[in-house]
Amino acid sequence: MGEGKDKPLNELLTPSLVTIKVGPSGTPYALHEALLTARSQFFAKTFSSSSNDKSYALPDEDPEPFQSFVHWLYSAHTPTPTKEADLDVLYDLYLLGSKLRARALQTQVMAQIKHWYKESDTYPGLRRVQYVYANTEEGSKMREVLVSSVARGLVLRSDGIPQHWDKALRKNGMLAVDLVRAVQSWGLSPERVPDARAEEQGDVKDDGEEEEDEDEDEENTEVDEEVDGEQPEGDDVKKEQDVGSEGVKEKLMGELPNGLVNGVH
């Protein structure tokens, strides 16, 4: 039993009915048992026993998504979104379909959601992704689709990672890992992936390392201390170097024997 979607509707509308009570207030739905058990593996198992009890309670479920489920049950149609906010009911319907193990419903809703993002040329927002992660387990097909869409959107952005995504990825390691896995699953050829190893790099010095010629200059040039952390610039450097050179020259001449200047008697 379950997922008997190939049977004509008239064969599933048998006289036997079951009552599903939804939400804290127990909103009742009288549904055809054969139809319900054909479309939902969860209910197929629930009503497979020989018990005469033909009712079941779902106190933790929201009546609104369940009403959409009932509409799909009898019409095989799901709501068509015309704006982003319309996706709310589709996400809730998908999650309900996951709990009720209504695979045909999940497939149909998934197609609707993918079509929306494709046609609008957008990718799921952070709130959507977090909502799905909070209500699904690792390996969820919906997680895979959303994360892959987000990965594509972020890779193609020219202005970097939005701040709210940056913050979320730093906190949610699993989400960050799934994004990397999504990119890996694209099967990109090596030629299409930037390779920093092949790029020409300038000479890079380790922290604290100086060039050799700079070391030599330091050994032969007297340098004044910095003032308030500021470095001398432009002509000021040249003037200081000239003053330093004159001072060294006068000192050396004072130490030479009388009459000996620049090595000439």
Tab-separated table of C-alpha atoms in Angstrom:
chain	number	residue	atom	x	y	z
A	1	MET	CA	0.000	0.000	0.000
A	2	GLY	CA	1.038	3.617	-0.323
A	3	GLU	CA	1.872	5.731	-3.361
A	4	GLY	CA	-0.855	4.109	-5.442
A	5	LYS	CA	-0.866	7.039	-7.846
A	6	ASP	CA	-1.455	4.812	-10.887
A	7	LYS	CA	-4.935	3.844	-9.752
A	8	PRO	CA	-7.797	5.938	-11.132
A	9	LEU	CA	-9.376	8.299	-8.649
A	10	ASN	CA	-12.768	6.546	-8.809
A	11	GLU	CA	-11.161	3.339	-7.533
A	12	LEU	CA	-9.753	5.195	-4.537
A	13	LEU	CA	-12.975	6.948	-3.526
A	14	THR	CA	-14.387	3.994	-1.658
A	15	PRO	CA	-17.119	4.278	1.010
A	16	SER	CA	-14.641	3.735	3.848
A	17	LEU	CA	-13.651	7.012	5.507
A	18	VAL	CA	-11.079	7.927	8.175
A	19	THR	CA	-10.956	11.025	10.343
A	20	ILE	CA	-7.724	12.940	10.778
A	21	LYS	CA	-7.725	15.494	13.597
A	22	VAL	CA	-5.172	18.224	13.022
A	23	GLY	CA	-3.669	20.854	15.313
A	24	PRO	CA	-4.150	21.573	19.023
A	25	SER	CA	-7.885	22.100	18.523
A	26	GLY	CA	-8.237	18.832	16.589
A	27	THR	CA	-9.702	20.209	13.347
A	28	PRO	CA	-11.336	17.117	11.763
A	29	TYR	CA	-10.886	15.986	8.154
A	30	ALA	CA	-13.003	13.085	6.898
A	31	LEU	CA	-10.982	11.492	4.091
A	32	HIS	CA	-11.350	8.468	1.860
A	33	GLU	CA	-9.225	5.757	3.396
A	34	ALA	CA	-8.131	4.126	0.158
A	35	LEU	CA	-7.068	7.454	-1.310
A	36	LEU	CA	-5.218	8.554	1.813
A	37	THR	CA	-3.355	5.275	2.258
A	38	ALA	CA	-2.486	5.157	-1.447
A	39	ARG	CA	-0.859	8.591	-1.338
A	40	SER	CA	0.813	8.411	2.078
A	41	GLN	CA	2.985	5.560	3.299
A	42	PHE	CA	2.638	6.923	6.823
A	43	PHE	CA	-1.144	6.561	6.798
A	44	ALA	CA	-0.912	3.258	4.935
A	45	LYS	CA	1.013	1.877	7.891
A	46	THR	CA	-1.218	3.634	10.437
A	47	PHE	CA	-4.429	2.100	9.102
A	48	SER	CA	-3.018	-1.269	8.056
A	49	SER	CA	-3.958	-2.959	11.328
A	50	SER	CA	-7.252	-4.747	11.872
A	51	SER	CA	-8.305	-2.174	14.442
A	52	ASN	CA	-11.729	-0.611	13.947
A	53	ASP	CA	-10.421	2.785	15.014
A	54	LYS	CA	-10.605	4.930	11.898
A	55	SER	CA	-9.258	8.147	13.373
A	56	TYR	CA	-5.832	9.579	13.945
A	57	ALA	CA	-4.635	12.782	15.627
A	58	LEU	CA	-1.849	15.088	14.486
A	59	PRO	CA	-1.874	17.639	17.336
A	60	ASP	CA	1.493	19.157	16.457
A	61	GLU	CA	0.669	19.893	12.827
A	62	ASP	CA	-0.543	23.220	11.464
A	63	PRO	CA	-4.036	22.913	9.914
A	64	GLU	CA	-3.142	25.245	7.015
A	65	PRO	CA	-0.452	23.031	5.407
A	66	PHE	CA	-2.624	19.991	6.049
A	67	GLN	CA	-5.489	21.661	4.221
A	68	SER	CA	-3.145	22.155	1.258
A	69	PHE	CA	-2.263	18.481	1.568
A	70	VAL	CA	-5.939	17.522	1.379
A	71	HIS	CA	-6.372	19.736	-1.685
A	72	TRP	CA	-3.463	17.964	-3.362
A	73	LEU	CA	-4.820	14.598	-2.260
A	74	TYR	CA	-8.018	15.073	-4.294
A	75	SER	CA	-6.776	17.303	-7.116
A	76	ALA	CA	-3.110	16.316	-7.579
A	77	HIS	CA	-2.286	20.038	-7.767
A	78	THR	CA	-0.079	22.212	-5.570
A	79	PRO	CA	-0.253	26.013	-5.206
A	80	THR	CA	1.551	27.939	-7.949
A	81	PRO	CA	3.654	30.771	-6.493
A	82	THR	CA	3.403	34.205	-8.076
A	83	LYS	CA	5.699	35.948	-5.579
A	84	GLU	CA	8.404	34.914	-3.147
A	85	ALA	CA	6.074	34.950	-0.144
A	86	ASP	CA	3.950	32.258	-1.819
A	87	LEU	CA	6.768	29.801	-1.240
A	88	ASP	CA	5.859	29.605	2.463
A	89	VAL	CA	3.040	27.150	1.890
A	90	LEU	CA	5.156	25.081	-0.497
A	91	TYR	CA	7.969	24.659	2.015
A	92	ASP	CA	5.476	23.694	4.732
A	93	LEU	CA	3.773	21.313	2.336
A	94	TYR	CA	7.082	19.680	1.472
A	95	LEU	CA	7.977	19.205	5.133
A	96	LEU	CA	4.519	17.763	5.847
A	97	GLY	CA	4.904	15.450	2.886
A	98	SER	CA	8.200	14.303	4.373
A	99	LYS	CA	6.524	13.412	7.678
A	100	LEU	CA	3.603	11.674	5.978
A	101	ARG	CA	5.971	9.980	3.515
A	102	ALA	CA	4.012	11.291	0.551
A	103	ARG	CA	6.780	11.065	-2.028
A	104	ALA	CA	4.698	12.122	-5.009
A	105	LEU	CA	3.778	15.312	-3.153
A	106	GLN	CA	7.399	16.022	-2.274
A	107	THR	CA	8.479	15.554	-5.893
A	108	GLN	CA	5.776	17.888	-7.142
A	109	VAL	CA	6.503	20.601	-4.576
A	110	MET	CA	10.220	20.349	-5.235
A	111	ALA	CA	9.604	20.950	-8.933
A	112	GLN	CA	7.535	24.044	-8.103
A	113	ILE	CA	10.222	25.510	-5.872
A	114	LYS	CA	13.030	24.853	-8.334
A	115	HIS	CA	10.984	26.376	-11.138
A	116	TRP	CA	10.366	29.521	-9.095
A	117	TYR	CA	14.039	30.167	-8.364
A	118	LYS	CA	14.990	29.373	-11.961
A	119	GLU	CA	12.422	31.708	-13.499
A	120	SER	CA	13.089	34.520	-11.018
A	121	ASP	CA	16.860	34.036	-11.391
A	122	THR	CA	17.282	34.115	-7.616
A	123	TYR	CA	18.509	31.740	-4.932
A	124	PRO	CA	16.995	30.823	-1.539
A	125	GLY	CA	17.414	33.334	1.244
A	126	LEU	CA	19.162	32.509	4.493
A	127	ARG	CA	15.883	32.334	6.430
A	128	ARG	CA	14.531	29.694	4.052
A	129	VAL	CA	17.648	27.577	4.277
A	130	GLN	CA	17.775	27.762	8.073
A	131	TYR	CA	14.103	26.783	8.269
A	132	VAL	CA	14.662	23.713	6.113
A	133	TYR	CA	17.790	22.729	8.061
A	134	ALA	CA	15.877	22.985	11.337
A	135	ASN	CA	13.167	20.632	10.074
A	136	THR	CA	15.075	18.079	8.016
A	137	GLU	CA	17.915	15.657	8.547
A	138	GLU	CA	21.263	15.282	6.818
A	139	GLY	CA	20.785	13.819	3.365
A	140	SER	CA	17.515	15.678	2.725
A	141	LYS	CA	16.878	16.248	-0.986
A	142	MET	CA	15.480	19.699	-0.229
A	143	ARG	CA	18.651	20.639	1.643
A	144	GLU	CA	20.699	19.520	-1.336
A	145	VAL	CA	18.705	21.600	-3.821
A	146	LEU	CA	18.686	24.747	-1.686
A	147	VAL	CA	22.366	24.597	-0.770
A	148	SER	CA	23.406	23.955	-4.362
A	149	SER	CA	21.325	26.940	-5.474
A	150	VAL	CA	22.875	29.129	-2.778
A	151	ALA	CA	26.400	27.963	-3.676
A	152	ARG	CA	25.830	28.934	-7.302
A	153	GLY	CA	24.417	32.305	-6.316
A	154	LEU	CA	27.311	33.133	-4.007
A	155	VAL	CA	29.964	32.003	-6.484
A	156	LEU	CA	28.514	34.216	-9.208
A	157	ARG	CA	28.259	37.301	-7.006
A	158	SER	CA	30.801	39.984	-7.811
A	159	ASP	CA	30.439	41.812	-4.491
A	160	GLY	CA	31.528	39.033	-2.151
A	161	ILE	CA	29.531	37.111	0.452
A	162	PRO	CA	26.667	39.094	2.010
A	163	GLN	CA	27.269	39.875	5.678
A	164	HIS	CA	24.354	37.797	6.959
A	165	TRP	CA	25.563	34.760	5.011
A	166	ASP	CA	29.123	35.285	6.225
A	167	LYS	CA	27.914	35.343	9.823
A	168	ALA	CA	25.702	32.280	9.363
A	169	LEU	CA	28.446	30.210	7.743
A	170	ARG	CA	30.862	31.010	10.554
A	171	LYS	CA	28.314	29.728	13.089
A	172	ASN	CA	26.875	26.770	11.176
A	173	GLY	CA	29.711	24.474	10.224
A	174	MET	CA	27.393	21.907	8.650
A	175	LEU	CA	25.944	24.486	6.291
A	176	ALA	CA	29.435	25.596	5.263
A	177	VAL	CA	30.480	21.981	4.643
A	178	ASP	CA	27.366	21.356	2.556
A	179	LEU	CA	28.159	24.407	0.423
A	180	VAL	CA	31.619	23.015	-0.324
A	181	ARG	CA	30.107	19.624	-1.138
A	182	ALA	CA	27.645	21.311	-3.481
A	183	VAL	CA	30.474	22.977	-5.396
A	184	GLN	CA	32.361	19.670	-5.549
A	185	SER	CA	29.297	17.943	-6.995
A	186	TRP	CA	29.325	20.283	-10.003
A	187	GLY	CA	32.193	18.266	-11.480
A	188	LEU	CA	34.043	21.303	-12.784
A	189	SER	CA	37.022	20.614	-15.006
A	190	PRO	CA	40.387	21.773	-13.617
A	191	GLU	CA	40.643	24.319	-16.433
A	192	ARG	CA	37.516	26.116	-15.156
A	193	VAL	CA	38.731	26.418	-11.569
A	194	PRO	CA	41.222	29.206	-10.716
A	195	ASP	CA	44.612	27.839	-9.678
A	196	ALA	CA	46.532	30.201	-7.414
A	197	ARG	CA	49.599	27.970	-7.734
A	198	ALA	CA	49.937	28.883	-11.392
A	199	GLU	CA	49.663	32.618	-10.931
A	200	GLU	CA	52.812	34.741	-11.024
A	201	GLN	CA	53.684	35.947	-7.575
A	202	GLY	CA	56.006	38.804	-6.588
A	203	ASP	CA	58.768	38.278	-4.053
A	204	VAL	CA	57.077	37.675	-0.738
A	205	LYS	CA	59.026	38.249	2.456
A	206	ASP	CA	58.310	36.561	5.721
A	207	ASP	CA	57.174	38.734	8.583
A	208	GLY	CA	60.169	40.651	9.967
A	209	GLU	CA	62.416	39.756	7.024
A	210	GLU	CA	64.161	42.624	5.218
A	211	GLU	CA	65.841	42.807	1.848
A	212	GLU	CA	69.658	42.411	1.876
A	213	ASP	CA	70.314	45.859	0.433
A	214	GLU	CA	68.151	47.387	3.128
A	215	ASP	CA	70.230	45.617	5.762
A	216	GLU	CA	73.414	47.065	4.266
A	217	ASP	CA	71.951	50.571	4.265
A	218	GLU	CA	71.046	50.229	7.923
A	219	GLU	CA	74.635	49.300	8.788
A	220	ASN	CA	76.092	52.400	7.066
A	221	THR	CA	73.417	55.023	7.614
A	222	GLU	CA	72.454	56.751	10.828
A	223	VAL	CA	68.622	56.915	11.082
A	224	ASP	CA	66.674	59.202	13.415
A	225	GLU	CA	63.976	57.654	15.572
A	226	GLU	CA	60.334	57.818	14.410
A	227	VAL	CA	58.080	60.438	15.934
A	228	ASP	CA	54.552	59.424	16.909
A	229	GLY	CA	54.800	56.382	14.638
A	230	GLU	CA	55.079	58.441	11.454
A	231	GLN	CA	57.616	57.693	8.790
A	232	PRO	CA	59.547	60.557	7.091
A	233	GLU	CA	58.643	60.916	3.457
A	234	GLY	CA	60.051	62.327	0.202
A	235	ASP	CA	62.569	65.186	0.416
A	236	ASP	CA	62.709	64.929	4.232
A	237	VAL	CA	64.439	61.577	3.937
A	238	LYS	CA	67.039	62.953	1.536
A	239	LYS	CA	67.750	65.945	3.779
A	240	GLU	CA	68.242	63.745	6.821
A	241	GLN	CA	70.572	61.461	4.887
A	242	ASP	CA	72.646	64.469	3.660
A	243	VAL	CA	72.944	65.882	7.191
A	244	GLY	CA	74.033	62.487	8.471
A	245	SER	CA	76.696	62.186	5.754
A	246	GLU	CA	78.179	65.638	6.530
A	247	GLY	CA	78.353	64.825	10.224
A	248	VAL	CA	80.261	61.612	9.558
A	249	LYS	CA	82.657	63.430	7.220
A	250	GLU	CA	83.469	66.150	9.764
A	251	LYS	CA	84.035	63.558	12.471
A	252	LEU	CA	86.477	61.592	10.303
A	253	MET	CA	88.409	64.703	9.266
A	254	GLY	CA	88.790	65.718	12.901
A	255	GLU	CA	90.412	62.369	13.678
A	256	LEU	CA	92.934	62.472	10.772
A	257	PRO	CA	96.544	63.671	11.336
A	258	ASN	CA	97.260	67.345	10.594
A	259	GLY	CA	97.715	67.990	6.897
A	260	LEU	CA	96.105	64.675	5.864
A	261	VAL	CA	92.872	65.249	4.047
A	262	ASN	CA	91.254	62.638	1.765
A	263	GLY	CA	94.515	60.683	1.819
A	264	VAL	CA	96.667	63.511	0.361
A	265	HIS	CA	99.573	65.243	2.277
